[in-house]
Short mmCIF file of C-alpha atoms and ligand atoms in Angstrom, two decimals:
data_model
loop_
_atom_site.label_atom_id
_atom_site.label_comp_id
_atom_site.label_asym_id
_atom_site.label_seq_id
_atom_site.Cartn_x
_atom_site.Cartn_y
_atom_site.Cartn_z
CA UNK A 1 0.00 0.00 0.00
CA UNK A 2 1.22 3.44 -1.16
CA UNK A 3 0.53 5.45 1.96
CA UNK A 4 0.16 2.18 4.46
CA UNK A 5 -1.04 4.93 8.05
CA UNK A 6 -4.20 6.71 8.29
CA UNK A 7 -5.57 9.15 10.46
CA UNK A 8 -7.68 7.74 13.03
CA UNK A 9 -9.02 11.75 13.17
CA UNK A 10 -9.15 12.97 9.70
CA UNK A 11 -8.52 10.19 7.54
CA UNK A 12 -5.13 11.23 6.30
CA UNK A 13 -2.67 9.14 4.79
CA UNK A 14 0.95 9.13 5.40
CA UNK A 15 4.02 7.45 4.14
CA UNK A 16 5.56 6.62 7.39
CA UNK A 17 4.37 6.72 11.16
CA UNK A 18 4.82 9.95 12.55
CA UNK A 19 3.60 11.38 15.99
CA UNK A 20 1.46 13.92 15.04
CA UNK A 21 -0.81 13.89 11.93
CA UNK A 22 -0.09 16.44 8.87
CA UNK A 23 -3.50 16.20 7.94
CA UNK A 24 -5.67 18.07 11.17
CA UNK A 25 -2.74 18.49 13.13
CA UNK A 26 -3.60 16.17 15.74
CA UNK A 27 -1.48 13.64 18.17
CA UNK A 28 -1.17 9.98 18.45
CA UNK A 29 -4.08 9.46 15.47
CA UNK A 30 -2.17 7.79 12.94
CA UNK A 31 -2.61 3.71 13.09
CA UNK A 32 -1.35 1.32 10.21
CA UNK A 33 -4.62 0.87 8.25
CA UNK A 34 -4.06 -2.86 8.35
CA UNK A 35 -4.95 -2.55 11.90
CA UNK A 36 -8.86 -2.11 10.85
CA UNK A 37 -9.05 -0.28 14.08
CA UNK A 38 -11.54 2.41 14.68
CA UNK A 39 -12.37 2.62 10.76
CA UNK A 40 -9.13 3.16 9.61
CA UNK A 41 -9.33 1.17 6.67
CA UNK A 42 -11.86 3.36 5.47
CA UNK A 43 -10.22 6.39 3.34
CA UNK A 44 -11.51 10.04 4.26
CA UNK A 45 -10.86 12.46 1.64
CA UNK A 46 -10.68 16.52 2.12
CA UNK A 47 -14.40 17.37 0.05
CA UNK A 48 -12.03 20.34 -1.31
CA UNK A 49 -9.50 17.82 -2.32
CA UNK A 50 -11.76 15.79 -4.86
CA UNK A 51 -10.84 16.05 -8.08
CA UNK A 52 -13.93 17.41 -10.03
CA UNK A 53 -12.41 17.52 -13.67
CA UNK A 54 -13.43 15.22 -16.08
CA UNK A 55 -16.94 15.24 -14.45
CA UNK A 56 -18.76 16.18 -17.61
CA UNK A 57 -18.63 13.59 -20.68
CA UNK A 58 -19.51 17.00 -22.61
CA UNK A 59 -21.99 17.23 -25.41
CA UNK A 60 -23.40 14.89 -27.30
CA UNK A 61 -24.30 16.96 -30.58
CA UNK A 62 -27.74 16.60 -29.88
CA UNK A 63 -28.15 20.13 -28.39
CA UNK A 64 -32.13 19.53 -27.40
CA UNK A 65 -31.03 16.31 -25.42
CA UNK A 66 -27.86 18.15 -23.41
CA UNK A 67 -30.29 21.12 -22.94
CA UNK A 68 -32.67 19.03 -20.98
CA UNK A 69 -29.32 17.52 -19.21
CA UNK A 70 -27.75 20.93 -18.39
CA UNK A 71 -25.11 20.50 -20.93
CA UNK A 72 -24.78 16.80 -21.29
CA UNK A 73 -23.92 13.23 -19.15
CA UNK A 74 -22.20 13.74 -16.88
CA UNK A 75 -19.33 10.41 -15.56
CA UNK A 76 -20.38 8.03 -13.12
CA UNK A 77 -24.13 9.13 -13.54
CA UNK A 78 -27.17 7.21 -14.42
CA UNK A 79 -30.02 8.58 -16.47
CA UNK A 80 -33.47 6.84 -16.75
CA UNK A 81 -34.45 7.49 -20.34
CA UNK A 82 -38.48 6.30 -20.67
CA UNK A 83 -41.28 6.85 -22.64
CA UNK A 84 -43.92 4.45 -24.54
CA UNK A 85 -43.10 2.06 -27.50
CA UNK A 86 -42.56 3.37 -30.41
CA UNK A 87 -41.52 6.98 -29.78
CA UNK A 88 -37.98 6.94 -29.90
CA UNK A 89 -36.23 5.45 -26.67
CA UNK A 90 -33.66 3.23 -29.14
CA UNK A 91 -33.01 5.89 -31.96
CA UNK A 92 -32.11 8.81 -29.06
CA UNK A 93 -29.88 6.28 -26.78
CA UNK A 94 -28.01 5.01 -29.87
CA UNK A 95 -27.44 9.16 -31.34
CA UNK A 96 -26.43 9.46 -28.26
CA UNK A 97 -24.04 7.12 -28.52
CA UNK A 98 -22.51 7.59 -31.58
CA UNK A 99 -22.43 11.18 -30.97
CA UNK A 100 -20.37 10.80 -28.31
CA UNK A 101 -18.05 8.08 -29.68
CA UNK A 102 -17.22 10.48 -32.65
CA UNK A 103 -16.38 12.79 -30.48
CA UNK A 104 -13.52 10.08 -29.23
CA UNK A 105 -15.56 7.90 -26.56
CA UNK A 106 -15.44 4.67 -26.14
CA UNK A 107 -18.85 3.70 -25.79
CA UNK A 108 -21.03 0.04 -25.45
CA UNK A 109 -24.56 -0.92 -26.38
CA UNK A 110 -25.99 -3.77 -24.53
CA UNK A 111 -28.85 -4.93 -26.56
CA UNK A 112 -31.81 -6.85 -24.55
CA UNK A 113 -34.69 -6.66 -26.78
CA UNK A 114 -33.08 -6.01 -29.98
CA UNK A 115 -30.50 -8.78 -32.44
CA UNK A 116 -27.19 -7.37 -33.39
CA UNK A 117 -28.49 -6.63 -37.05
CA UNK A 118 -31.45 -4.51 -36.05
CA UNK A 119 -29.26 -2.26 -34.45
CA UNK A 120 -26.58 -2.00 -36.84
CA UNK A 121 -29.43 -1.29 -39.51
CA UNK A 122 -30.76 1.46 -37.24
CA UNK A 123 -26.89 2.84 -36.60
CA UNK A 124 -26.73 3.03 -40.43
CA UNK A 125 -29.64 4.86 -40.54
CA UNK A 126 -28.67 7.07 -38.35
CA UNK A 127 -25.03 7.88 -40.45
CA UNK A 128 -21.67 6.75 -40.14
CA UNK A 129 -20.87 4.37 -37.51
CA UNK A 130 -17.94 4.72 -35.10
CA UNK A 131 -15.18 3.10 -34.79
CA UNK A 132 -14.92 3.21 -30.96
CA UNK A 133 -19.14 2.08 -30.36
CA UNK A 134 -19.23 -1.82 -29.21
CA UNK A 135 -22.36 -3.80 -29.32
CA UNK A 136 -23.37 -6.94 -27.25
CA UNK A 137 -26.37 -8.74 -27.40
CA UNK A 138 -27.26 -9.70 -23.48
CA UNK A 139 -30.45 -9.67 -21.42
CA UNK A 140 -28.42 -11.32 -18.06
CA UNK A 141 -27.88 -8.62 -15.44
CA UNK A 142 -24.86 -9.72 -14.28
CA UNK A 143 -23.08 -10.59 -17.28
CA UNK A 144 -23.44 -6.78 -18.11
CA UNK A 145 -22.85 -5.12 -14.93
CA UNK A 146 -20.01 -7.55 -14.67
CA UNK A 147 -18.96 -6.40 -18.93
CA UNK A 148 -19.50 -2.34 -17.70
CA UNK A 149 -16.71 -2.90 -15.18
CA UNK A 150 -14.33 -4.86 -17.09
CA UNK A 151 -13.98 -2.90 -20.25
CA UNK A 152 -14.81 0.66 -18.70
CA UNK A 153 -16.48 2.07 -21.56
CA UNK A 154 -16.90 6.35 -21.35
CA UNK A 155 -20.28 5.89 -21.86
CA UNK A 156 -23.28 2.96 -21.65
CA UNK A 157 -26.27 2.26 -22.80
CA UNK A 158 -28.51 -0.33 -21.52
CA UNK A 159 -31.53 -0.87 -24.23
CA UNK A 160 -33.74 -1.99 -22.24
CA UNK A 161 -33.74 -1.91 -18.24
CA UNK A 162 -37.17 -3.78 -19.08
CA UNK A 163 -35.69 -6.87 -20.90
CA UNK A 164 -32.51 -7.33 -18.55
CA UNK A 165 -32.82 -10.05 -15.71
CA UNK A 166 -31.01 -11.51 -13.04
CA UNK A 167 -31.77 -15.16 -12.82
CA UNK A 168 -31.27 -15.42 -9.25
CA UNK A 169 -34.09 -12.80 -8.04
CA UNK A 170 -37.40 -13.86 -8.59
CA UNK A 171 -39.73 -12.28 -11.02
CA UNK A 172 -39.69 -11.74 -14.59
CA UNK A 173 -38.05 -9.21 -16.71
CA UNK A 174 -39.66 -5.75 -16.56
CA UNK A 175 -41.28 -6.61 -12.76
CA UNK A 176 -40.49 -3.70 -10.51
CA UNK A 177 -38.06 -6.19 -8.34
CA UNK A 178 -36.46 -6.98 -11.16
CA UNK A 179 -36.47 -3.11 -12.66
CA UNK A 180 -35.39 -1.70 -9.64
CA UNK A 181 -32.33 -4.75 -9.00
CA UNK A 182 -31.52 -3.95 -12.24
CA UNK A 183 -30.95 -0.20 -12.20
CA UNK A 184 -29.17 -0.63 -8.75
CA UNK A 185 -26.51 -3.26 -9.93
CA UNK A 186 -25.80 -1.67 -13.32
CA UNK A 187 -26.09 1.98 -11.85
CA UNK A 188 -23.28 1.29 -9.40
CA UNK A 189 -21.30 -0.66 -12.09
CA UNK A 190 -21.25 2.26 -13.80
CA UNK A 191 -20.15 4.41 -10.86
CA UNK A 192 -17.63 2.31 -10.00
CA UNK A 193 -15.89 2.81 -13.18
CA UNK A 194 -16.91 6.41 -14.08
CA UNK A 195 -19.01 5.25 -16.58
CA UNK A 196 -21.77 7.74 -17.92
CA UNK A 197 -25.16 4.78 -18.06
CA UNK A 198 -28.31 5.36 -19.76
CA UNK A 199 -31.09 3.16 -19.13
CA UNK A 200 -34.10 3.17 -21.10
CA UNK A 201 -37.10 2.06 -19.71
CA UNK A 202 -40.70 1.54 -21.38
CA UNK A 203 -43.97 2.71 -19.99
CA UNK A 204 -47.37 1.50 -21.01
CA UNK A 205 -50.70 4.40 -21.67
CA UNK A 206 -51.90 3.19 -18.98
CA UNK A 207 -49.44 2.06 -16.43
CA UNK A 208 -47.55 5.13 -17.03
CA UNK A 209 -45.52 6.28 -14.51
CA UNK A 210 -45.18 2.76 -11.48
CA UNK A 211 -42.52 2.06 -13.09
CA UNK A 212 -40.11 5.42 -13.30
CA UNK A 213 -41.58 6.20 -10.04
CA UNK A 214 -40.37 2.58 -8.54
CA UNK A 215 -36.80 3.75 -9.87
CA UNK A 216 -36.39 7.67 -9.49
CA UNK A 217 -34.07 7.71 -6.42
CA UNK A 218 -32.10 5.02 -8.00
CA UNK A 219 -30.98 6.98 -10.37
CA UNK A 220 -29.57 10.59 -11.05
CA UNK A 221 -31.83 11.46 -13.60
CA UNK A 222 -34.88 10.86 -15.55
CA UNK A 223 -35.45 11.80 -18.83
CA UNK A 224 -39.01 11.00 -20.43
CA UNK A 225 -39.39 11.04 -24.18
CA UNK A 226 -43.32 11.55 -25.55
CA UNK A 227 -44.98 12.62 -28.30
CA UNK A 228 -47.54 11.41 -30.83
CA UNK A 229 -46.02 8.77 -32.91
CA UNK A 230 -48.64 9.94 -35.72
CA UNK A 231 -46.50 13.54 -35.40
CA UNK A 232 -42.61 14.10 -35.95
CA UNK A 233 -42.69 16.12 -32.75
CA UNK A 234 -40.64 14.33 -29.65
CA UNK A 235 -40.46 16.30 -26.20
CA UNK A 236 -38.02 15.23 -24.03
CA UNK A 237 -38.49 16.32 -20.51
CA UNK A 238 -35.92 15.80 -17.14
CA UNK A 239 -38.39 14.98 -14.61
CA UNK A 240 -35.99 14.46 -12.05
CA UNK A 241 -31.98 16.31 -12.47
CA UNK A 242 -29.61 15.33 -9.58
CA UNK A 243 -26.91 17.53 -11.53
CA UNK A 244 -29.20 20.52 -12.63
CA UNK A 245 -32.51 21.86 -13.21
CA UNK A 246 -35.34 20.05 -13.88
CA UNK A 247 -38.57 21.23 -16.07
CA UNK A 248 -36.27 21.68 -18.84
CA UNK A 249 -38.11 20.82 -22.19
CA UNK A 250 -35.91 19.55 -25.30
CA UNK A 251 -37.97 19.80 -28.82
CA UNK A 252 -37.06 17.33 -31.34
CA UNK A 253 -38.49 15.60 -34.57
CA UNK A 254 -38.37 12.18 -35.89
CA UNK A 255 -37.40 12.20 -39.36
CA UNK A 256 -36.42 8.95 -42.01
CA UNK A 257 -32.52 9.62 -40.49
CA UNK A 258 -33.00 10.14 -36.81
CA UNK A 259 -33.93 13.03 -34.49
CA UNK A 260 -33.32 16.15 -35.18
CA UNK A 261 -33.72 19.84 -33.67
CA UNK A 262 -36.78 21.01 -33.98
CA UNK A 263 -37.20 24.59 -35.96
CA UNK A 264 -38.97 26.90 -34.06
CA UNK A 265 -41.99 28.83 -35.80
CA UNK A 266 -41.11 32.42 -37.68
CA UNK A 267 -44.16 34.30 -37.79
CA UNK A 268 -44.17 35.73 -41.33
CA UNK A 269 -44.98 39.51 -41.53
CA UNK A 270 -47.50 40.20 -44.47
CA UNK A 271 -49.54 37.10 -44.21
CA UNK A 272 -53.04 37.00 -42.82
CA UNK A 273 -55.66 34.37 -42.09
CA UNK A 274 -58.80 34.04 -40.72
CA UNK A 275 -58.63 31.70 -37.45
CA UNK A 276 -54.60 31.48 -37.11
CA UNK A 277 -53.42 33.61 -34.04
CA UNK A 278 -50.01 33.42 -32.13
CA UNK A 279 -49.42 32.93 -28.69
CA UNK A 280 -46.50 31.92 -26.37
CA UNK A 281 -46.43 29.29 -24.32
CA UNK A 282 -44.44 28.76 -21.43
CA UNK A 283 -43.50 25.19 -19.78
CA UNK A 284 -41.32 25.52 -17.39
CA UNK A 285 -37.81 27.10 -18.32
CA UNK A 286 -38.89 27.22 -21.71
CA UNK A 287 -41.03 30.04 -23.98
CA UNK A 288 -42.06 29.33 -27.13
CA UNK A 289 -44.22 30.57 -29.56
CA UNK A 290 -46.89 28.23 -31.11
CA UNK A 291 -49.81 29.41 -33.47
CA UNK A 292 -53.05 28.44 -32.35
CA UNK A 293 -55.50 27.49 -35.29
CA UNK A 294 -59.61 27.47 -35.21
CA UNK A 295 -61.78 26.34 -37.66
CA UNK A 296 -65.56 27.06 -36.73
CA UNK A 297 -68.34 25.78 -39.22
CA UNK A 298 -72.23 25.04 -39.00
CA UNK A 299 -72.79 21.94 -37.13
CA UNK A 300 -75.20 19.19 -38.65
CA UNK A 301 -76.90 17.61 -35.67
CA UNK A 302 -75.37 18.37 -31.72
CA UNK A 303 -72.03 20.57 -31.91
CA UNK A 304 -68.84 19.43 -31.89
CA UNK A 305 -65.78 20.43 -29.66
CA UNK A 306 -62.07 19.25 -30.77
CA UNK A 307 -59.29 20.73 -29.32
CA UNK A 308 -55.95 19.53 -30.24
CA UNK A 309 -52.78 20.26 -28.04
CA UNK A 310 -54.87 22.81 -26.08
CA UNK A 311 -56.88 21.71 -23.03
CA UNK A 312 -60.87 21.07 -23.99
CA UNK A 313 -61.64 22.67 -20.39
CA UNK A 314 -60.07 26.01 -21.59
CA UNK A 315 -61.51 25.81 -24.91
CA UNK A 316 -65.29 25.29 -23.38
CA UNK A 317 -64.58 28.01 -20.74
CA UNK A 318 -63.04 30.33 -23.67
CA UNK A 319 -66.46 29.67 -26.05
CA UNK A 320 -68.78 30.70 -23.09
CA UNK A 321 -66.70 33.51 -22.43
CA UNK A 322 -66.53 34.62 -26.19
CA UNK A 323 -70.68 34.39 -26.20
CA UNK A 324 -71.34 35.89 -22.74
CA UNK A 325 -69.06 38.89 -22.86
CA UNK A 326 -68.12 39.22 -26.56
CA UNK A 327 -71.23 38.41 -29.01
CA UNK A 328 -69.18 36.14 -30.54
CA UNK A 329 -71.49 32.92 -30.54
CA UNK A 330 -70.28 29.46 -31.66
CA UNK A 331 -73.24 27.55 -30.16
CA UNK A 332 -74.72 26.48 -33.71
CA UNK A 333 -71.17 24.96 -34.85
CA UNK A 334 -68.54 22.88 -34.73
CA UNK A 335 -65.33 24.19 -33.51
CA UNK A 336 -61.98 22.37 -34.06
CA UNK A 337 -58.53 24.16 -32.45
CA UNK A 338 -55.31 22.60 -32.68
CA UNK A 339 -51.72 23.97 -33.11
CA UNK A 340 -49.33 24.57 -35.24
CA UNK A 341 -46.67 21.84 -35.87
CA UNK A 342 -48.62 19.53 -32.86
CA UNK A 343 -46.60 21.69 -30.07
CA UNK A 344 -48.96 21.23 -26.87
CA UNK A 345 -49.91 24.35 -25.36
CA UNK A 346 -52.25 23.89 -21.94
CA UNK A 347 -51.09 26.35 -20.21
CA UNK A 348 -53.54 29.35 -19.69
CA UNK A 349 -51.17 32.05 -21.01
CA UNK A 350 -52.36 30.45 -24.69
CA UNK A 351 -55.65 31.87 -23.72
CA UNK A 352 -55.68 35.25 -25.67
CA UNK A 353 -54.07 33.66 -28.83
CA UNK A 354 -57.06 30.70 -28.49
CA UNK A 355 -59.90 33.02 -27.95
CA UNK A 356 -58.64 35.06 -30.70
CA UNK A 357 -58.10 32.71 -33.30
CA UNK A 358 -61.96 31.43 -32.41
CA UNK A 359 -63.28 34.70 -33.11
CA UNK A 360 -61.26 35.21 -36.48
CA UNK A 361 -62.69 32.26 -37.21
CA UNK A 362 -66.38 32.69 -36.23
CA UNK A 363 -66.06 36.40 -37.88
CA UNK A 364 -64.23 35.23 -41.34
CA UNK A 365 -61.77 38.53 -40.07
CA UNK A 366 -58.44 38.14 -41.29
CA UNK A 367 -55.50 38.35 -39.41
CA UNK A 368 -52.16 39.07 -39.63
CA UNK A 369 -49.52 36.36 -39.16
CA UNK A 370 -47.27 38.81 -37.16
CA UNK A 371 -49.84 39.28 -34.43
CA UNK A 372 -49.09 37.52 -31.40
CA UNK A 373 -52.01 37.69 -28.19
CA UNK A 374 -51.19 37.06 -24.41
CA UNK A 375 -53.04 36.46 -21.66
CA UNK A 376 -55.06 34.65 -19.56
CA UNK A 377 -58.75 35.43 -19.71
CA UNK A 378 -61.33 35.60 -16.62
CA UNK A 379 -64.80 34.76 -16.55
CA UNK A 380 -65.88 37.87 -17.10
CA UNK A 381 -64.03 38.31 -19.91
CA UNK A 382 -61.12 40.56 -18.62
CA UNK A 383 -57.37 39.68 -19.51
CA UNK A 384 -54.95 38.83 -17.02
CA UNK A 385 -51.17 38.93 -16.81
CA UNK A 386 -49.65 35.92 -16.95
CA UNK A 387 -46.54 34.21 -15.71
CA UNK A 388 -43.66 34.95 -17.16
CA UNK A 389 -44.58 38.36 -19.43
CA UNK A 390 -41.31 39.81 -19.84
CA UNK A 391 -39.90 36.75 -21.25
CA UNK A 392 -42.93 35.69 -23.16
CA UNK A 393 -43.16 39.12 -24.91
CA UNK A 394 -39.36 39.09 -25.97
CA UNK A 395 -39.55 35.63 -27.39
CA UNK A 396 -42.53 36.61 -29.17
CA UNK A 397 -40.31 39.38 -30.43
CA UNK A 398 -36.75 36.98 -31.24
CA UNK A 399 -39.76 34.88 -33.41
CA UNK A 400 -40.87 37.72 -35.70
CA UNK A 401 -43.95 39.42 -33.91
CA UNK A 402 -44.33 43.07 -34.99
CA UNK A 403 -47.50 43.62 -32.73
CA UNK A 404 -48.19 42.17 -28.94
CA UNK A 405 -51.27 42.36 -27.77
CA UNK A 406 -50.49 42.43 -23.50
CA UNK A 407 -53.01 42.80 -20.94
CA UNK A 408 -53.69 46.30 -19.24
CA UNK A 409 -52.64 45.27 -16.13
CA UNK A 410 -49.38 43.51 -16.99
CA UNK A 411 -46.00 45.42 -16.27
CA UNK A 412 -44.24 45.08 -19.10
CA UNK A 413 -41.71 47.36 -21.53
CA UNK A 414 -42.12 46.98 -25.27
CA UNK A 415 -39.06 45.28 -26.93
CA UNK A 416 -37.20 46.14 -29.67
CA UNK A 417 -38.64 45.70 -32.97
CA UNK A 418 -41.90 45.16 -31.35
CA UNK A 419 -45.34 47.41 -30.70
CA UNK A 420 -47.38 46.54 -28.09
CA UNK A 421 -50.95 47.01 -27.91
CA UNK A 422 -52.30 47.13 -24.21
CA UNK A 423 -56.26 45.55 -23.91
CA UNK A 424 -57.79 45.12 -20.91
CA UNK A 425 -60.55 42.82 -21.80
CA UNK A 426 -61.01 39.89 -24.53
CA UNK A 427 -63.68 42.06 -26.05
CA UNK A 428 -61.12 44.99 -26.63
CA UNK A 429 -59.01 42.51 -28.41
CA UNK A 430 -61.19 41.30 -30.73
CA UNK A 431 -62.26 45.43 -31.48
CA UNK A 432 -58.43 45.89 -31.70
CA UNK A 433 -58.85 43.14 -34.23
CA UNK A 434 -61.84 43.98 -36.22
CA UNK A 435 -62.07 47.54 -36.38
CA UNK A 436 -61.36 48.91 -39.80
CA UNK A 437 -58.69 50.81 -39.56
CA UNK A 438 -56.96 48.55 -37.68
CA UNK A 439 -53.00 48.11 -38.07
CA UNK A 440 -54.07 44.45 -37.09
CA UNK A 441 -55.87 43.09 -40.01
CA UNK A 442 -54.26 43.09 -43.68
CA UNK A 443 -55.15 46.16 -45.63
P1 TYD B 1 -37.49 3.38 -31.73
O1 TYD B 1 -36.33 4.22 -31.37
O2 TYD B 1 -37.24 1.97 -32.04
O3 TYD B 1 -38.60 3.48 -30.56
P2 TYD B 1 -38.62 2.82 -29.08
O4 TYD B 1 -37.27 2.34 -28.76
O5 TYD B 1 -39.10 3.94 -28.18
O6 TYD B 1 -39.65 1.73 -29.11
O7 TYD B 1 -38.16 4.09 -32.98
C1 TYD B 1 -39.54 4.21 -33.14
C2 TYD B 1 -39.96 4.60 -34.51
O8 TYD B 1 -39.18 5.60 -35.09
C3 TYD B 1 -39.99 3.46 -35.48
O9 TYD B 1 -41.34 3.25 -35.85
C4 TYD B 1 -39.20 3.90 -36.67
C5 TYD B 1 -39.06 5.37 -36.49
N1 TYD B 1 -37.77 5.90 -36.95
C6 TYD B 1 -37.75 7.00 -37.79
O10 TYD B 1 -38.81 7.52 -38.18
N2 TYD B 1 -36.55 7.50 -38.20
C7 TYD B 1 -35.38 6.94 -37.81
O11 TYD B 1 -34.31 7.45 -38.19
C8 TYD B 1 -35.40 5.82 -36.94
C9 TYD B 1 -34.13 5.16 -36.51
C10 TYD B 1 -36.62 5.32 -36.53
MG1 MG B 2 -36.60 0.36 -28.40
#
């Protein structure tokens, strides 16, 4: 042993025996840590001492997916990656991989579900295949905790948690004794080695969240992947972030050669259309803006409500509103809202953009694209300030919005590039809309 006494006090090593400890300063402390005596084989290290570099595996090229991770994996870390069949659990893991083995890591894929072939048909997909990426097909726990420690890759991915077993617990692959065995042994196999593990787990419509619950503070992080697998759109979301926040929202879309960035809308200036108007919503650390689109027609037989993206509730409390305070009466028709480019947008800042876009529609007025609405609106009909305003109202602004309508009573600057036009009350912003002389309809 290369420093064979310890501090009995601080945990110190030292070369040779010596009366009083360098370490805290203290006499008598230092025993041969052979002895086992009073803990001395275990080492104490200075918190200031430990070395911190090298922490961060750095990015993996997929800029939505180290956004959500607060710039990336980090070594020695486990992240939960789950979401439902289908939407994109293998294609992320493996770009994760490969973007960080061509970037010079060594990396390993331990394949449960999937043969050797499939993946190197999906890897091809995906572009050029690294030299330094290993594959092994393997569904024994053991064998691949026991395969993490031995070859030390930089980073890990275990495809799927859900598939792997160990033969000598009971219970079959995917149970939660089995899950949460599972994420322990390879988790620590991983830490042991400085490994950066991903493990990606499936969840069912219905039995959505027993299982990533079961596992949460067995890992560092969680990371769940959804989106309509009808739609391009992916959102990745860390639900829980040992290293950083969480509520972070990454915005991504499946295309024929993998996942890619989603664009964020421009609003075009000169463009107008009945039924389209912009809003911004905000989910969590993120703003963005989404255009909110109504189509209201006659209804043959009882009317029907479909909202898409937005929450029904809002758009039934927004339709009674619109009749009650604003003459604007969709009671004899069918009324479909949905958004733009399938982005979901619940959160009651949309509501100016919604109500607007509904009385465009019912109206047949025109608007134009490069009108964005916030707000929230209030049963009787007045517009509230909403969360986040300041930022809201710049990235309308970064996106291409030449007018903002804001609500009276919100305390906010206009920003550069930008006019703002203060209402106080849903049925001053459709008057703002409609009136004919109005800057906000096409001329
Ligand atoms: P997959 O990653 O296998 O989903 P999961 O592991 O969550 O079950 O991929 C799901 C779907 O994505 C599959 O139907 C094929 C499609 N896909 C693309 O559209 N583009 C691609 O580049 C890849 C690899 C898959
Ligand atoms: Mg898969």
């Amino acid at each position: 042993m290369k420093n064979p006494h310890v501090c009995t006090r601080c945990g110190s090593r030292a070369a040779r025996w010596e009366g009083r400890c360098a370490g805290c300063g203290e006499w008598n402390t230092l025993v041969a840590s052979t002895s086992r005596s009073a803990g001395a084989s275990v080492s104490v290290t200075r918190l200031a001492d430990v070395d911190v570099s090298g922490f961060a595996l750095g990015p993996t090229g997929l800029g939505e997916f180290d956004r959500v991770l607060g710039g990336g994996l980090a070594r020695g870390s486990s992240t939960l990656l789950f979401g439902e069949p289908g939407v994109g659990k293998s294609t992320l893991a493996l770009m994760v991989l490969l973007g960080r083995c061509a970037r010079g890591d060594r990396g390993l894929l331990v394949a449960a579900e999937e043969s050797l072939a499939q993946v190197a048909r999906r890897a091809r997909r995906l572009g050029a295949v690294p030299a330094g990426l290993d594959v092994v097909a393997l569904s024994d726990l053991a064998g691949a905790a026991e395969m993490v420690r031995a070859r030390r890759p930089d980073v890990v991915v275990v495809d799927s948690l859900s598939a792997m077993s160990d033969a000598n617990l009971t219970g079959t692959p995917g149970s939660v004794a089995q899950l949460r065995h599972g994420a322990e042994r390879l988790s620590q196999a991983a830490r042991e080695v400085a490994s950066a593990l991903v493990l990606v787990g499936h969840v069912t419509k219905d039995g959505d969240l027993a299982g990533p619950r079961a596992l949460e503070h067995l890992v560092d992080t969680v990371v769940r992947i959804e989106g309509d697998r009808q739609g391009p759109l992916r959102i990745l979301r860390a639900v829980k972030h040992r290293f950083g926040p969480t509520g972070e929202v990454g915005l991504l879309e499946m295309l024929g050669d993998g996942l890619v960035e989603m664009a964020e809308p421009v609003l075009r200036a000169g463009d107008a259309t009945s039924g389209v108007v912009a809003g911004v919503t905000s989910d969590g650390a993120r703003n963005l803006v989404v255009e909110v689109q109504a189509l209201v027609v006659g209804s043959v037989g009882a009317p029907r409500r479909v909202a898409h993206q937005v929450s029904s509730q809002r758009l039934a409390l927004l339709l009674a509103v619109l009749e009650a305070r604003c003459g604007v009466v969709c009671s004899g028709s069918d009324v479909f809202v949905a958004t733009a480019g399938g982005l979901p947008a619940t959160d009651p800042g949309i509501d100016a953009a919604l109500a607007l876009a509904v009385a465009s529609a019912s109206l047949g007025v025109p608007v134009r694209r490069d009108v964005l609405a916030l707000g929230e609106v209030g049963l009787a009909g007045e517009l509230r300030a909403v969360p986040a305003l300041e930022r809201r109202v710049h990235e309308a602004a970064r996106r291409g919005a030449a007018t903002i309508l804001v609500p009276t009573e919100g305390d906010v600057e206009a920003p550069e590039g930008a006019q703002l036009v203060r209402v106080g009350t849903l049925g001053e912003a459709i008057a703002a809309l409609t009136s004919q002389n109005s800057a906000l309809l096409v001329h």
